[in-house]
Amino acid sequence: MKTINIFIISSILLITSLVSANAESTLDKIMQTGVLKVGTTGDFPGWSFKNPATNAYEGFDIEVAKQFAADMDVELEFVPTDWKNLVSGVIASKYYMTSSASITTKRAIQAGYSDSYYGTGTVAMTLKKNIDKFSGWESVDGTTVAVTLGTVFENEAKKSFPNSKVIAVESPARDFQEVLSGRSLVSLTSKVEAIKLMQTYPQLQAINFDEPKNAKLFAILLPRADQEWINFVNHWIKDKKNQGFFISTANKFGL
């Protein structure tokens, strides 16, 4: 009986290895179809923003995706998504990669990550007329804090401000809109987005711009089981880092 069990287990392992070896990687699919599908939210000014005037995407992430597709010599297709479905979309193969996403353990459990290529921190924003009500991070606790559902800022607000009422708005609505409308006193976002928001909406001001909290690394979400595809993306990122591509692209968008 023991011999039979060993034979069965050996057969299963052999079949599994053969299936894995013959499994088509994401890289193969892209090269065969000639199309790179990238999931992007289009609601992140400076990074991925769908301009209503042109109906076209623009920003750092868009330039990165365009350059990646050009280097692969394939067509680029942007697949609209939102923050709460960003991970599930890559798991379900709705797209092969995402725009920039903060690296978190929760996301990494479900999906794969590329190497990081940029970093930022969190700042709190309010109306300029209300800036005197705040003296730093601690003074935000106990107020109303708006965040966008599914972003890292949602959990961050709950942990950092236990005495605050956290308002989570669902895309295409955004957290800063709650502040502009007066429905929330504060919103949370990244320092790089705060720069763009203050340029676009002069009535907004960052409470702690010079002291951002919880530094975050940005990377690309990828199918977790496809190491061949992850390796390919990482090689591309390393090459572009050496060329200064990410720094020059960030400077182009004032990040």
PDB file of N, CA, C and O in Angstrom, residues 72-108:
ATOM      1  N   MET A  72       8.148  46.858 -25.978  1.00  0.00           N
ATOM      2  CA  MET A  72       7.738  45.492 -26.309  1.00  0.00           C
ATOM      3  C   MET A  72       7.272  45.391 -27.756  1.00  0.00           C
ATOM      4  O   MET A  72       7.039  44.287 -28.256  1.00  0.00           O
ATOM      5  N   ASP A  73       7.075  46.562 -28.386  1.00  0.00           N
ATOM      6  CA  ASP A  73       6.587  46.628 -29.764  1.00  0.00           C
ATOM      7  C   ASP A  73       5.193  46.006 -29.886  1.00  0.00           C
ATOM      8  O   ASP A  73       4.914  45.241 -30.807  1.00  0.00           O
ATOM      9  N   VAL A  74       4.307  46.392 -28.937  1.00  0.00           N
ATOM     10  CA  VAL A  74       2.925  45.925 -28.958  1.00  0.00           C
ATOM     11  C   VAL A  74       1.997  47.125 -28.770  1.00  0.00           C
ATOM     12  O   VAL A  74       2.427  48.204 -28.374  1.00  0.00           O
ATOM     13  N   GLU A  75       0.714  46.915 -29.056  1.00  0.00           N
ATOM     14  CA  GLU A  75      -0.271  47.965 -28.842  1.00  0.00           C
ATOM     15  C   GLU A  75      -0.617  48.051 -27.360  1.00  0.00           C
ATOM     16  O   GLU A  75      -0.511  47.066 -26.626  1.00  0.00           O
ATOM     17  N   LEU A  76      -1.045  49.233 -26.929  1.00  0.00           N
ATOM     18  CA  LEU A  76      -1.394  49.467 -25.538  1.00  0.00           C
ATOM     19  C   LEU A  76      -2.896  49.667 -25.401  1.00  0.00           C
ATOM     20  O   LEU A  76      -3.495  50.453 -26.136  1.00  0.00           O
ATOM     21  N   GLU A  77      -3.510  48.944 -24.463  1.00  0.00           N
ATOM     22  CA  GLU A  77      -4.937  49.092 -24.193  1.00  0.00           C
ATOM     23  C   GLU A  77      -5.132  49.371 -22.707  1.00  0.00           C
ATOM     24  O   GLU A  77      -4.773  48.559 -21.851  1.00  0.00           O
ATOM     25  N   PHE A  78      -5.695  50.546 -22.393  1.00  0.00           N
ATOM     26  CA  PHE A  78      -5.993  50.872 -21.007  1.00  0.00           C
ATOM     27  C   PHE A  78      -7.362  50.302 -20.641  1.00  0.00           C
ATOM     28  O   PHE A  78      -8.347  50.506 -21.368  1.00  0.00           O
ATOM     29  N   VAL A  79      -7.413  49.601 -19.533  1.00  0.00           N
ATOM     30  CA  VAL A  79      -8.652  49.005 -19.043  1.00  0.00           C
ATOM     31  C   VAL A  79      -9.104  49.786 -17.806  1.00  0.00           C
ATOM     32  O   VAL A  79      -8.412  49.763 -16.788  1.00  0.00           O
ATOM     33  N   PRO A  80     -10.242  50.484 -17.874  1.00  0.00           N
ATOM     34  CA  PRO A  80     -10.699  51.266 -16.724  1.00  0.00           C
ATOM     35  C   PRO A  80     -10.996  50.370 -15.517  1.00  0.00           C
ATOM     36  O   PRO A  80     -11.581  49.298 -15.657  1.00  0.00           O
ATOM     37  N   THR A  81     -10.583  50.811 -14.342  1.00  0.00           N
ATOM     38  CA  THR A  81     -10.881  50.105 -13.106  1.00  0.00           C
ATOM     39  C   THR A  81     -10.993  51.137 -11.995  1.00  0.00           C
ATOM     40  O   THR A  81     -10.905  52.341 -12.247  1.00  0.00           O
ATOM     41  N   ASP A  82     -11.215  50.684 -10.769  1.00  0.00           N
ATOM     42  CA  ASP A  82     -11.223  51.590  -9.623  1.00  0.00           C
ATOM     43  C   ASP A  82     -10.380  50.971  -8.519  1.00  0.00           C
ATOM     44  O   ASP A  82      -9.927  49.830  -8.619  1.00  0.00           O
ATOM     45  N   TRP A  83     -10.172  51.711  -7.448  1.00  0.00           N
ATOM     46  CA  TRP A  83      -9.231  51.272  -6.422  1.00  0.00           C
ATOM     47  C   TRP A  83      -9.692  50.009  -5.696  1.00  0.00           C
ATOM     48  O   TRP A  83      -8.883  49.143  -5.388  1.00  0.00           O
ATOM     49  N   LYS A  84     -10.970  49.877  -5.456  1.00  0.00           N
ATOM     50  CA  LYS A  84     -11.438  48.707  -4.701  1.00  0.00           C
ATOM     51  C   LYS A  84     -11.347  47.423  -5.528  1.00  0.00           C
ATOM     52  O   LYS A  84     -11.318  46.316  -4.974  1.00  0.00           O
ATOM     53  N   ASN A  85     -11.305  47.557  -6.872  1.00  0.00           N
ATOM     54  CA  ASN A  85     -11.228  46.385  -7.755  1.00  0.00           C
ATOM     55  C   ASN A  85      -9.874  46.253  -8.454  1.00  0.00           C
ATOM     56  O   ASN A  85      -9.714  45.414  -9.337  1.00  0.00           O
ATOM     57  N   LEU A  86      -8.911  47.068  -8.044  1.00  0.00           N
ATOM     58  CA  LEU A  86      -7.612  47.075  -8.720  1.00  0.00           C
ATOM     59  C   LEU A  86      -6.937  45.710  -8.649  1.00  0.00           C
ATOM     60  O   LEU A  86      -6.437  45.193  -9.651  1.00  0.00           O
ATOM     61  N   VAL A  87      -6.932  45.105  -7.458  1.00  0.00           N
ATOM     62  CA  VAL A  87      -6.279  43.809  -7.276  1.00  0.00           C
ATOM     63  C   VAL A  87      -7.068  42.689  -7.940  1.00  0.00           C
ATOM     64  O   VAL A  87      -6.503  41.844  -8.648  1.00  0.00           O
ATOM     65  N   SER A  88      -8.384  42.684  -7.725  1.00  0.00           N
ATOM     66  CA  SER A  88      -9.207  41.602  -8.282  1.00  0.00           C
ATOM     67  C   SER A  88      -9.154  41.592  -9.806  1.00  0.00           C
ATOM     68  O   SER A  88      -9.262  40.551 -10.444  1.00  0.00           O
ATOM     69  N   GLY A  89      -8.969  42.751 -10.413  1.00  0.00           N
ATOM     70  CA  GLY A  89      -8.890  42.834 -11.865  1.00  0.00           C
ATOM     71  C   GLY A  89      -7.671  42.134 -12.422  1.00  0.00           C
ATOM     72  O   GLY A  89      -7.746  41.455 -13.454  1.00  0.00           O
ATOM     73  N   VAL A  90      -6.536  42.277 -11.741  1.00  0.00           N
ATOM     74  CA  VAL A  90      -5.321  41.614 -12.223  1.00  0.00           C
ATOM     75  C   VAL A  90      -5.374  40.115 -11.926  1.00  0.00           C
ATOM     76  O   VAL A  90      -4.864  39.300 -12.696  1.00  0.00           O
ATOM     77  N   ILE A  91      -6.038  39.739 -10.816  1.00  0.00           N
ATOM     78  CA  ILE A  91      -6.204  38.319 -10.492  1.00  0.00           C
ATOM     79  C   ILE A  91      -7.092  37.639 -11.531  1.00  0.00           C
ATOM     80  O   ILE A  91      -6.835  36.499 -11.946  1.00  0.00           O
ATOM     81  N   ALA A  92      -8.142  38.331 -11.966  1.00  0.00           N
ATOM     82  CA  ALA A  92      -9.090  37.778 -12.937  1.00  0.00           C
ATOM     83  C   ALA A  92      -8.610  37.927 -14.386  1.00  0.00           C
ATOM     84  O   ALA A  92      -9.354  37.607 -15.317  1.00  0.00           O
ATOM     85  N   SER A  93      -7.395  38.427 -14.575  1.00  0.00           N
ATOM     86  CA  SER A  93      -6.801  38.594 -15.910  1.00  0.00           C
ATOM     87  C   SER A  93      -7.571  39.581 -16.781  1.00  0.00           C
ATOM     88  O   SER A  93      -7.568  39.461 -18.014  1.00  0.00           O
ATOM     89  N   LYS A  94      -8.246  40.552 -16.153  1.00  0.00           N
ATOM     90  CA  LYS A  94      -8.881  41.604 -16.936  1.00  0.00           C
ATOM     91  C   LYS A  94      -7.816  42.501 -17.561  1.00  0.00           C
ATOM     92  O   LYS A  94      -8.041  43.153 -18.575  1.00  0.00           O
ATOM     93  N   TYR A  95      -6.670  42.561 -16.930  1.00  0.00           N
ATOM     94  CA  TYR A  95      -5.515  43.267 -17.464  1.00  0.00           C
ATOM     95  C   TYR A  95      -4.269  42.562 -16.941  1.00  0.00           C
ATOM     96  O   TYR A  95      -4.314  41.814 -15.965  1.00  0.00           O
ATOM     97  N   TYR A  96      -3.143  42.800 -17.590  1.00  0.00           N
ATOM     98  CA  TYR A  96      -1.911  42.076 -17.298  1.00  0.00           C
ATOM     99  C   TYR A  96      -1.042  42.774 -16.261  1.00  0.00           C
ATOM    100  O   TYR A  96      -0.120  42.168 -15.708  1.00  0.00           O
ATOM    101  N   MET A  97      -1.310  44.039 -16.036  1.00  0.00           N
ATOM    102  CA  MET A  97      -0.558  44.826 -15.070  1.00  0.00           C
ATOM    103  C   MET A  97      -1.387  46.060 -14.708  1.00  0.00           C
ATOM    104  O   MET A  97      -2.382  46.363 -15.388  1.00  0.00           O
ATOM    105  N   THR A  98      -1.000  46.744 -13.661  1.00  0.00           N
ATOM    106  CA  THR A  98      -1.723  47.937 -13.247  1.00  0.00           C
ATOM    107  C   THR A  98      -0.826  49.165 -13.345  1.00  0.00           C
ATOM    108  O   THR A  98       0.380  49.052 -13.566  1.00  0.00           O
ATOM    109  N   SER A  99      -1.437  50.312 -13.150  1.00  0.00           N
ATOM    110  CA  SER A  99      -0.661  51.521 -12.931  1.00  0.00           C
ATOM    111  C   SER A  99      -0.053  51.431 -11.528  1.00  0.00           C
ATOM    112  O   SER A  99      -0.207  50.432 -10.840  1.00  0.00           O
ATOM    113  N   SER A 100       0.615  52.482 -11.098  1.00  0.00           N
ATOM    114  CA  SER A 100       1.284  52.469  -9.802  1.00  0.00           C
ATOM    115  C   SER A 100       0.323  52.172  -8.658  1.00  0.00           C
ATOM    116  O   SER A 100      -0.787  52.694  -8.607  1.00  0.00           O
ATOM    117  N   ALA A 101       0.772  51.317  -7.744  1.00  0.00           N
ATOM    118  CA  ALA A 101       0.001  50.985  -6.548  1.00  0.00           C
ATOM    119  C   ALA A 101       0.958  50.917  -5.369  1.00  0.00           C
ATOM    120  O   ALA A 101       2.084  50.434  -5.493  1.00  0.00           O
ATOM    121  N   SER A 102       0.521  51.427  -4.224  1.00  0.00           N
ATOM    122  CA  SER A 102       1.351  51.345  -3.024  1.00  0.00           C
ATOM    123  C   SER A 102       1.520  49.887  -2.621  1.00  0.00           C
ATOM    124  O   SER A 102       0.584  49.091  -2.722  1.00  0.00           O
ATOM    125  N   ILE A 103       2.691  49.544  -2.153  1.00  0.00           N
ATOM    126  CA  ILE A 103       2.969  48.176  -1.739  1.00  0.00           C
ATOM    127  C   ILE A 103       2.421  47.942  -0.336  1.00  0.00           C
ATOM    128  O   ILE A 103       2.821  48.616   0.614  1.00  0.00           O
ATOM    129  N   THR A 104       1.485  47.004  -0.203  1.00  0.00           N
ATOM    130  CA  THR A 104       0.935  46.638   1.096  1.00  0.00           C
ATOM    131  C   THR A 104       0.903  45.119   1.216  1.00  0.00           C
ATOM    132  O   THR A 104       0.842  44.405   0.209  1.00  0.00           O
ATOM    133  N   THR A 105       0.933  44.633   2.448  1.00  0.00           N
ATOM    134  CA  THR A 105       0.896  43.188   2.685  1.00  0.00           C
ATOM    135  C   THR A 105      -0.414  42.591   2.185  1.00  0.00           C
ATOM    136  O   THR A 105      -0.430  41.509   1.581  1.00  0.00           O
ATOM    137  N   LYS A 106      -1.508  43.292   2.410  1.00  0.00           N
ATOM    138  CA  LYS A 106      -2.817  42.791   2.005  1.00  0.00           C
ATOM    139  C   LYS A 106      -2.879  42.563   0.502  1.00  0.00           C
ATOM    140  O   LYS A 106      -3.396  41.541   0.027  1.00  0.00           O
ATOM    141  N   ARG A 107      -2.364  43.495  -0.261  1.00  0.00           N
ATOM    142  CA  ARG A 107      -2.351  43.344  -1.719  1.00  0.00           C
ATOM    143  C   ARG A 107      -1.384  42.239  -2.148  1.00  0.00           C
ATOM    144  O   ARG A 107      -1.670  41.478  -3.075  1.00  0.00           O
ATOM    145  N   ALA A 108      -0.230  42.164  -1.470  1.00  0.00           N
ATOM    146  CA  ALA A 108       0.788  41.191  -1.848  1.00  0.00           C
ATOM    147  C   ALA A 108       0.354  39.753  -1.590  1.00  0.00           C
ATOM    148  O   ALA A 108       0.864  38.829  -2.220  1.00  0.00           O
TER     149      ALA A 108
END
